[in-house]
Short mmCIF file of C-alpha atoms in Angstrom, two decimals:
data_model
loop_
_atom_site.label_atom_id
_atom_site.label_comp_id
_atom_site.label_asym_id
_atom_site.label_seq_id
_atom_site.Cartn_x
_atom_site.Cartn_y
_atom_site.Cartn_z
CA MET U 683 -68.34 20.49 12.85
CA GLN U 684 -67.07 23.21 15.08
CA ASP U 685 -70.54 23.79 16.08
CA VAL U 686 -71.27 20.34 16.48
CA VAL U 687 -68.09 19.53 19.07
CA SER U 688 -68.74 22.72 21.07
CA MET U 689 -72.11 21.87 21.30
CA VAL U 690 -71.06 18.20 22.39
CA GLY U 691 -68.28 19.83 24.77
CA ALA U 692 -70.97 22.25 26.63
CA ASN U 693 -73.63 19.29 27.08
CA ILE U 694 -71.43 16.41 28.36
CA PHE U 695 -68.53 17.76 30.35
CA ARG U 696 -69.41 18.24 33.85
CA ALA U 697 -68.38 17.84 37.46
CA LEU U 698 -69.15 13.97 38.17
CA GLN U 699 -71.38 13.18 40.93
CA THR U 700 -69.17 11.61 43.82
CA ARG U 701 -69.85 9.80 46.45
CA ASN U 702 -68.32 10.30 50.03
CA LYS U 703 -67.36 6.48 51.06
CA ASP U 704 -65.52 5.83 54.11
CA PRO U 705 -62.43 4.50 53.03
CA LEU U 706 -62.13 2.00 56.28
CA ALA U 707 -65.91 0.95 55.97
CA PHE U 708 -66.15 -2.56 54.17
CA SER U 709 -67.99 -2.38 50.94
CA ASP U 710 -67.79 -4.68 47.90
CA PRO U 711 -68.01 -2.92 44.70
CA GLU U 712 -69.82 -5.21 43.04
CA ASP U 713 -72.87 -5.17 45.12
CA ASP U 714 -73.08 -1.08 45.62
CA GLU U 715 -75.75 0.32 43.50
CA PRO U 716 -74.10 2.31 40.59
CA SER U 717 -75.24 6.12 40.99
CA LEU U 718 -77.27 6.81 38.04
CA GLU U 719 -76.76 10.09 36.14
CA ARG U 720 -80.21 12.26 36.66
CA ALA U 721 -79.81 14.10 33.47
CA TRP U 722 -79.16 10.79 31.33
CA PRO U 723 -82.38 11.37 29.17
CA HIS U 724 -81.01 14.56 27.66
CA LEU U 725 -77.28 13.45 27.64
CA GLN U 726 -78.46 9.97 25.62
CA ILE U 727 -79.47 12.24 22.98
CA VAL U 728 -76.31 14.03 22.87
CA TYR U 729 -73.81 11.00 22.93
CA GLU U 730 -76.18 9.19 20.47
CA PHE U 731 -75.50 12.16 18.13
CA PHE U 732 -71.93 12.43 18.66
CA LEU U 733 -71.59 8.73 17.72
CA ARG U 734 -73.34 9.15 14.40
CA PHE U 735 -71.16 12.09 13.98
CA VAL U 736 -67.99 10.04 14.50
CA VAL U 737 -68.86 7.24 12.37
CA SER U 738 -70.33 9.21 9.65
CA ASN U 739 -68.69 8.80 6.34
CA ASP U 740 -69.11 12.42 5.36
CA VAL U 741 -67.01 13.42 8.18
CA ASP U 742 -63.21 13.71 7.13
CA PRO U 743 -60.90 13.29 9.93
CA LYS U 744 -58.24 15.75 8.44
CA ILE U 745 -60.55 18.29 8.91
CA ALA U 746 -62.52 17.08 12.21
CA LYS U 747 -59.20 16.63 14.04
CA ARG U 748 -58.76 20.32 14.34
CA PHE U 749 -61.71 20.42 16.86
CA VAL U 750 -61.70 16.82 17.94
CA ASP U 751 -58.08 17.67 19.20
CA GLN U 752 -56.20 16.76 22.37
CA ASN U 753 -57.66 18.82 24.88
CA PHE U 754 -61.35 17.71 23.79
CA MET U 755 -59.94 13.74 24.38
CA LEU U 756 -58.45 14.63 27.72
CA LYS U 757 -62.24 16.09 29.06
CA LEU U 758 -63.94 12.77 27.29
CA LEU U 759 -61.41 10.24 29.27
CA GLU U 760 -62.43 12.09 32.48
CA LEU U 761 -65.94 10.95 31.92
CA PHE U 762 -64.92 7.23 32.29
CA ASP U 763 -65.08 7.94 36.07
CA SER U 764 -68.74 8.43 35.85
CA GLU U 765 -71.05 5.75 37.90
CA ASP U 766 -73.52 5.36 35.17
CA PRO U 767 -72.57 2.07 33.34
CA ARG U 768 -75.11 3.38 30.50
CA GLU U 769 -72.39 6.06 29.93
CA ARG U 770 -69.50 4.30 30.26
CA ASP U 771 -70.96 2.70 27.42
CA TYR U 772 -71.57 5.05 25.00
CA LEU U 773 -67.83 6.38 25.92
CA LYS U 774 -66.30 3.08 25.09
CA THR U 775 -67.83 2.86 21.96
CA ILE U 776 -67.11 6.70 20.97
CA LEU U 777 -63.45 6.76 22.26
CA HIS U 778 -62.91 3.39 20.12
CA ARG U 779 -64.32 4.71 17.10
CA ILE U 780 -62.28 8.14 17.61
CA TYR U 781 -59.47 5.92 17.85
CA GLY U 782 -59.82 4.01 14.68
CA LYS U 783 -60.78 6.95 12.91
CA PHE U 784 -58.24 9.67 13.98
CA MET U 785 -54.84 8.13 13.43
CA ALA U 786 -52.94 11.24 14.54
CA LEU U 787 -54.85 10.98 17.83
CA ARG U 788 -53.89 7.35 18.29
CA SER U 789 -50.60 7.49 20.16
CA PHE U 790 -52.03 10.39 22.39
CA ILE U 791 -54.99 8.51 23.49
CA ARG U 792 -52.78 5.25 24.51
CA ARG U 793 -50.61 8.01 26.72
CA ALA U 794 -53.54 9.33 28.14
CA ILE U 795 -54.82 6.16 28.86
CA GLN U 796 -51.78 5.30 30.35
CA HIS U 797 -51.79 8.60 32.77
CA VAL U 798 -55.25 7.20 33.82
CA PHE U 799 -53.84 4.07 35.11
CA PHE U 800 -51.24 5.39 36.96
CA LYS U 801 -53.79 7.84 38.94
CA VAL U 802 -55.41 4.70 40.01
CA ILE U 803 -52.26 2.67 40.87
CA TYR U 804 -50.14 5.48 42.77
CA GLU U 805 -53.02 7.74 43.87
CA SER U 806 -56.62 7.23 43.94
CA GLU U 807 -57.33 3.31 43.94
CA THR U 808 -60.57 3.93 42.68
CA HIS U 809 -61.85 4.59 38.96
CA ASN U 810 -65.20 3.27 37.42
CA GLY U 811 -63.96 3.13 34.01
CA VAL U 812 -60.84 1.04 34.11
CA GLY U 813 -62.81 -2.07 32.62
CA GLU U 814 -63.98 -0.14 29.86
CA LEU U 815 -60.89 1.32 28.79
CA LEU U 816 -59.30 -2.22 29.38
CA GLU U 817 -61.83 -3.46 26.66
CA ILE U 818 -60.52 -0.58 24.24
CA LEU U 819 -56.88 -1.53 24.87
CA GLY U 820 -57.79 -5.28 24.17
CA SER U 821 -59.08 -4.56 20.73
CA ILE U 822 -56.15 -2.29 20.37
CA ILE U 823 -53.39 -4.81 21.22
CA ASN U 824 -54.84 -7.38 18.91
CA GLY U 825 -53.93 -4.44 16.23
CA PHE U 826 -50.59 -4.14 17.31
CA ALA U 827 -47.92 -5.18 14.33
CA LEU U 828 -45.09 -7.38 14.83
CA PRO U 829 -42.69 -7.09 16.19
CA LEU U 830 -44.03 -5.03 19.08
CA LYS U 831 -42.43 -1.54 19.21
CA GLU U 832 -40.82 -0.92 22.53
CA GLU U 833 -43.60 1.92 23.58
CA HIS U 834 -46.13 -0.97 23.40
CA LYS U 835 -44.00 -3.22 25.77
CA ASP U 836 -43.46 -0.20 28.22
CA PHE U 837 -47.10 0.43 28.31
CA LEU U 838 -47.57 -3.29 29.07
CA ILE U 839 -44.42 -3.06 32.19
CA LYS U 840 -45.25 0.28 33.20
CA ALA U 841 -49.14 0.91 33.07
CA LEU U 842 -50.47 -2.43 32.81
CA ILE U 843 -49.17 -5.08 34.84
CA PRO U 844 -48.98 -2.83 38.17
CA LEU U 845 -52.83 -2.70 37.96
CA HIS U 846 -52.54 -6.22 39.63
CA LYS U 847 -51.75 -4.45 42.96
CA VAL U 848 -54.99 -2.33 43.04
CA LYS U 849 -57.43 -3.39 45.59
CA SER U 850 -60.12 -3.29 43.26
CA LEU U 851 -58.57 -5.50 41.05
CA ALA U 852 -61.94 -7.84 40.93
CA SER U 853 -63.72 -5.49 39.18
CA PHE U 854 -61.84 -5.34 36.13
CA TYR U 855 -60.15 -8.48 36.16
CA GLN U 856 -61.46 -10.45 33.12
CA GLN U 857 -60.39 -7.37 30.71
CA LEU U 858 -57.09 -7.06 32.43
CA SER U 859 -56.36 -10.98 31.99
CA TYR U 860 -57.36 -10.56 27.97
CA CYS U 861 -54.98 -7.74 27.69
CA MET U 862 -52.22 -9.97 29.05
CA ALA U 863 -53.08 -12.95 27.04
CA GLN U 864 -53.20 -10.85 23.98
CA TYR U 865 -49.49 -9.72 24.52
CA VAL U 866 -48.46 -12.98 25.08
CA GLU U 867 -49.76 -14.29 21.90
CA LYS U 868 -48.00 -11.15 20.15
CA ASP U 869 -44.55 -11.99 21.79
CA PRO U 870 -44.59 -15.32 23.81
CA ARG U 871 -41.27 -13.82 25.29
CA LEU U 872 -43.26 -11.30 27.61
CA ALA U 873 -44.38 -14.10 29.67
CA TYR U 874 -41.36 -14.21 31.84
CA ASP U 875 -42.20 -10.23 32.64
CA ILE U 876 -45.97 -10.72 33.56
CA ILE U 877 -45.44 -14.02 35.81
CA THR U 878 -42.13 -12.64 37.62
CA SER U 879 -44.05 -9.50 38.16
CA MET U 880 -47.35 -11.00 39.20
CA LEU U 881 -45.20 -13.33 41.70
CA ARG U 882 -43.89 -9.68 42.90
CA TYR U 883 -47.25 -8.36 43.58
CA TRP U 884 -48.58 -11.75 45.03
CA PRO U 885 -51.42 -10.76 47.55
CA VAL U 886 -50.34 -13.13 50.51
CA SER U 887 -53.21 -12.07 52.64
CA ILE U 888 -56.18 -11.82 50.60
CA THR U 889 -57.06 -15.00 49.59
CA SER U 890 -59.94 -14.15 47.10
CA LYS U 891 -57.20 -12.18 45.02
CA GLN U 892 -55.29 -15.04 45.40
CA VAL U 893 -57.52 -17.02 43.00
CA LEU U 894 -58.04 -14.26 40.71
CA PHE U 895 -53.54 -14.38 40.29
CA LEU U 896 -53.85 -18.35 40.20
CA ASN U 897 -56.68 -18.06 37.22
CA GLU U 898 -54.38 -15.74 35.17
CA LEU U 899 -51.18 -17.45 36.05
CA GLU U 900 -52.59 -20.84 34.53
CA GLU U 901 -53.86 -18.65 31.64
CA THR U 902 -50.26 -17.54 30.74
CA LEU U 903 -48.41 -20.66 31.44
CA GLU U 904 -50.96 -22.26 28.53
CA LEU U 905 -48.98 -19.63 26.41
CA THR U 906 -45.79 -19.56 27.93
CA GLN U 907 -42.25 -21.09 25.67
CA PRO U 908 -40.12 -23.96 27.50
CA PRO U 909 -37.44 -21.45 27.55
CA GLU U 910 -39.23 -18.73 29.44
CA PHE U 911 -40.88 -21.28 31.77
CA HIS U 912 -37.60 -22.46 32.54
CA ARG U 913 -35.83 -19.10 33.80
CA MET U 914 -38.97 -18.77 36.16
CA GLN U 915 -39.64 -22.13 37.46
CA ASP U 916 -37.97 -21.87 40.70
CA VAL U 917 -39.41 -18.92 42.07
CA LEU U 918 -42.95 -19.64 40.60
CA PHE U 919 -42.95 -23.05 41.84
CA ARG U 920 -41.94 -22.21 45.53
CA ARG U 921 -44.93 -19.72 45.30
CA LEU U 922 -47.17 -22.70 44.05
CA ALA U 923 -45.83 -24.82 46.90
CA LEU U 924 -47.06 -21.76 49.25
CA CYS U 925 -50.68 -22.02 47.94
CA ILE U 926 -50.89 -25.66 48.16
CA THR U 927 -50.41 -25.77 51.66
CA CYS U 928 -52.69 -22.64 51.85
CA PRO U 929 -55.13 -23.04 54.87
CA HIS U 930 -58.06 -21.58 52.51
CA PHE U 931 -59.15 -24.45 50.47
CA GLN U 932 -59.83 -22.52 47.54
CA VAL U 933 -56.32 -21.59 47.30
CA ALA U 934 -55.20 -24.86 47.67
CA GLU U 935 -57.79 -26.49 45.43
CA ARG U 936 -57.00 -24.02 42.13
CA THR U 937 -53.35 -24.36 42.63
CA LEU U 938 -53.95 -28.34 42.35
CA PHE U 939 -55.99 -27.68 39.28
CA PHE U 940 -53.17 -26.86 37.44
CA TRP U 941 -52.39 -30.59 36.96
CA ASN U 942 -55.45 -30.77 35.11
CA THR U 943 -53.86 -29.11 32.31
CA ASP U 944 -51.90 -31.07 29.71
CA TYR U 945 -49.41 -28.37 28.73
CA ILE U 946 -48.69 -27.27 32.17
CA VAL U 947 -47.78 -30.77 33.25
CA LYS U 948 -45.72 -31.41 29.99
CA LEU U 949 -43.61 -28.28 31.26
CA ILE U 950 -43.61 -29.60 34.75
CA ASN U 951 -42.33 -32.97 33.52
CA ALA U 952 -39.77 -31.89 31.35
CA ASN U 953 -38.11 -29.91 34.35
CA ARG U 954 -39.03 -32.64 36.90
CA GLN U 955 -35.53 -32.65 38.39
CA GLU U 956 -35.88 -29.62 39.46
CA LEU U 957 -39.50 -29.26 40.44
CA PHE U 958 -40.36 -32.14 41.93
CA PRO U 959 -38.35 -31.71 45.10
CA ILE U 960 -40.01 -28.16 45.77
CA ILE U 961 -43.69 -29.79 44.97
CA ILE U 962 -43.58 -33.10 46.69
CA GLY U 963 -42.64 -31.66 50.19
CA ALA U 964 -46.03 -29.49 49.92
CA LEU U 965 -47.99 -32.48 48.80
CA TYR U 966 -47.01 -34.29 51.34
CA LYS U 967 -47.44 -31.65 54.09
CA ASN U 968 -51.13 -31.38 52.56
CA SER U 969 -51.96 -35.24 52.94
CA LYS U 970 -50.92 -35.02 56.27
CA GLN U 971 -52.46 -31.76 57.98
CA HIS U 972 -55.05 -30.28 55.35
CA TRP U 973 -58.53 -30.10 56.85
CA ASN U 974 -60.45 -30.08 53.63
CA SER U 975 -61.50 -33.36 51.96
CA ALA U 976 -61.51 -32.15 48.34
CA VAL U 977 -58.09 -30.81 48.65
CA HIS U 978 -57.03 -34.08 50.30
CA GLY U 979 -58.20 -36.12 47.14
CA LEU U 980 -57.07 -33.54 44.73
CA THR U 981 -53.37 -33.83 46.78
CA PHE U 982 -53.27 -37.72 46.58
CA ASN U 983 -54.25 -37.54 42.70
CA VAL U 984 -51.37 -35.11 42.01
CA LEU U 985 -48.90 -37.28 44.15
CA LYS U 986 -50.20 -40.21 41.87
CA LEU U 987 -49.29 -38.40 38.70
CA LEU U 988 -45.74 -37.31 39.49
CA MET U 989 -45.40 -40.94 40.88
CA GLU U 990 -46.39 -42.10 37.42
CA ALA U 991 -44.05 -39.76 35.60
CA ASP U 992 -40.89 -41.04 37.37
CA PRO U 993 -40.84 -43.50 39.72
CA GLN U 994 -37.28 -43.37 40.58
CA LEU U 995 -37.32 -39.36 41.16
CA PHE U 996 -40.71 -39.60 43.13
CA ASP U 997 -38.77 -42.20 45.23
CA GLU U 998 -35.82 -40.25 45.82
CA CYS U 999 -37.42 -37.05 46.60
CA SER U 1000 -39.85 -38.92 49.29
CA ALA U 1001 -36.96 -40.41 50.64
CA LYS U 1002 -35.08 -36.65 51.20
CA HIS U 1003 -38.48 -35.40 52.15
CA ARG U 1004 -38.30 -37.89 55.31
CA GLU U 1005 -34.90 -37.04 55.89
CA ASP U 1006 -35.69 -33.64 55.97
CA GLU U 1007 -38.55 -33.84 58.27
CA GLU U 1008 -36.61 -35.95 60.77
CA GLU U 1009 -33.86 -33.62 60.38
CA GLU U 1010 -36.37 -30.62 61.05
CA GLY U 1011 -37.66 -32.61 64.17
CA ARG U 1012 -34.03 -33.07 65.61
CA ARG U 1013 -33.47 -29.47 65.14
CA GLU U 1014 -36.97 -28.64 67.02
CA GLN U 1015 -36.10 -30.91 69.83
CA GLU U 1016 -32.61 -29.39 70.29
CA ARG U 1017 -34.03 -26.08 70.58
CA ALA U 1018 -36.55 -27.23 72.81
CA ARG U 1019 -33.88 -28.46 75.36
CA LYS U 1020 -32.15 -25.36 75.11
CA TRP U 1021 -34.83 -23.52 76.19
CA GLN U 1022 -35.31 -26.05 78.84
CA VAL U 1023 -31.64 -25.19 80.27
CA LEU U 1024 -31.93 -21.71 79.79
CA GLN U 1025 -35.29 -21.83 82.04
CA GLU U 1026 -33.88 -23.83 84.60
CA MET U 1027 -30.63 -21.93 85.06
CA HIS U 1028 -33.22 -18.89 85.07
CA ASP U 1029 -34.99 -20.37 87.97
CA SER U 1030 -31.94 -21.82 89.82
CA LYS U 1031 -30.65 -18.10 89.94
CA VAL U 1032 -34.22 -16.53 90.84
CA LYS U 1033 -34.26 -19.25 93.79
CA ALA U 1034 -30.40 -18.36 95.13
CA ARG U 1035 -30.45 -14.50 95.10
CA PRO U 1036 -31.54 -12.99 98.07
CA MET U 1037 -34.75 -11.03 98.00
CA ASN U 1038 -34.40 -7.23 98.20
CA SER U 1039 -36.93 -5.13 99.68
CA ALA U 1040 -38.41 -3.92 96.31
CA GLU U 1041 -39.21 -7.30 95.50
CA ASP U 1042 -40.58 -8.26 98.78
CA PRO U 1043 -44.53 -8.89 98.51
CA HIS U 1044 -44.93 -8.13 102.14
CA ASN U 1045 -42.91 -4.96 102.07
CA THR U 1046 -45.16 -1.98 102.07
CA THR U 1047 -42.64 1.09 102.52
CA PRO U 1048 -42.60 3.08 99.11
CA GLU U 1049 -38.96 3.35 97.35
CA CYS U 1050 -39.24 7.06 96.68
CA PRO U 1051 -41.70 9.57 98.17
CA PRO U 1052 -44.79 9.75 96.62
CA LYS U 1053 -45.01 13.15 94.08
CA GLY U 1054 -45.99 16.32 95.98
CA SER U 1055 -44.74 15.08 99.39
CA PRO U 1056 -42.01 17.59 101.22
CA CYS U 1057 -39.50 14.99 101.00
CA PHE U 1058 -40.17 14.69 97.05
CA ALA U 1059 -39.37 18.52 96.87
CA GLN U 1060 -36.16 18.05 98.98
CA VAL U 1061 -34.73 15.17 96.57
CA GLY U 1062 -35.57 17.44 93.77
CA LYS U 1063 -33.32 20.13 95.02
CA ALA U 1064 -30.83 17.89 95.92
CA ALA U 1065 -31.26 16.73 92.25
#
């Protein structure tokens, strides 16, 4: 066993190829061709051999753990940053098998993966193997016993949720979203932590990322229980109201699709006294100002749903919205009037004030001697 592990380490542990990219240059990670490993025909034989060694029934984990140790696992995890997807696929399978077979290494593997995520979140922003590591974690989370241990909740709060901040979220969004769903299915109360954290990390200026957030938000809301929904409904729907009025039609459209999900509509209607006033103003604004015809159609459909859910409350909210708009118009007129008064006062003062030599456009006499002249030197001595 020692010879096998030494041979595998001697062949696969190496400095990975890195491409020096200009951080300011625009590049789409999905369009970039991966840099394939030239030695792959040789490496594949080693990986296949090691995989068969790990899954073999003849390998006793109590003996093998002396050689497949923590140091070996750290080096193995470093290889996940390889640009070759074939290598990452083998690594994913091998690491998953090691996690299942070597019970003593499980806690260490989770902590090591956590440190990889910390590096991505707080240092490098890029890592090729985040998606594969999240795939392994999705399977691991699925096997967690209930009730969840505190260390598993800490892993979610400290390592998984902050991955939403990473610029390259699109490259591992599906796997991350699956992990979030697994956690909420295990403990629905965690929906509150996930959604409120996503609202804190909301990508205000990146519309493509907003659409990803909205997709995950809808999936999480479908698993959210009414008590958790009630705790975060105000801050959540203020954000959704901003998304409804977003000039980018995909963001507005994706938000309005929330009303296609029966469970979310049920949650909204159950808390309509608090939520209708927040949403109706944004919908009316869209109906008058949004440029996209598809968004217009969806907006009127949602308005119709709200009106059918509670006609009396809808009328009250509509009247309140009209009053707010009129009040806003009055405030705007008053503001414009005050500025006009200030402008007139300024103009009258300028006209009444006698023009000095510095302000006279026909005066060509300089106010102070030019630098380098004798007069300038005398002024300097006097000073």
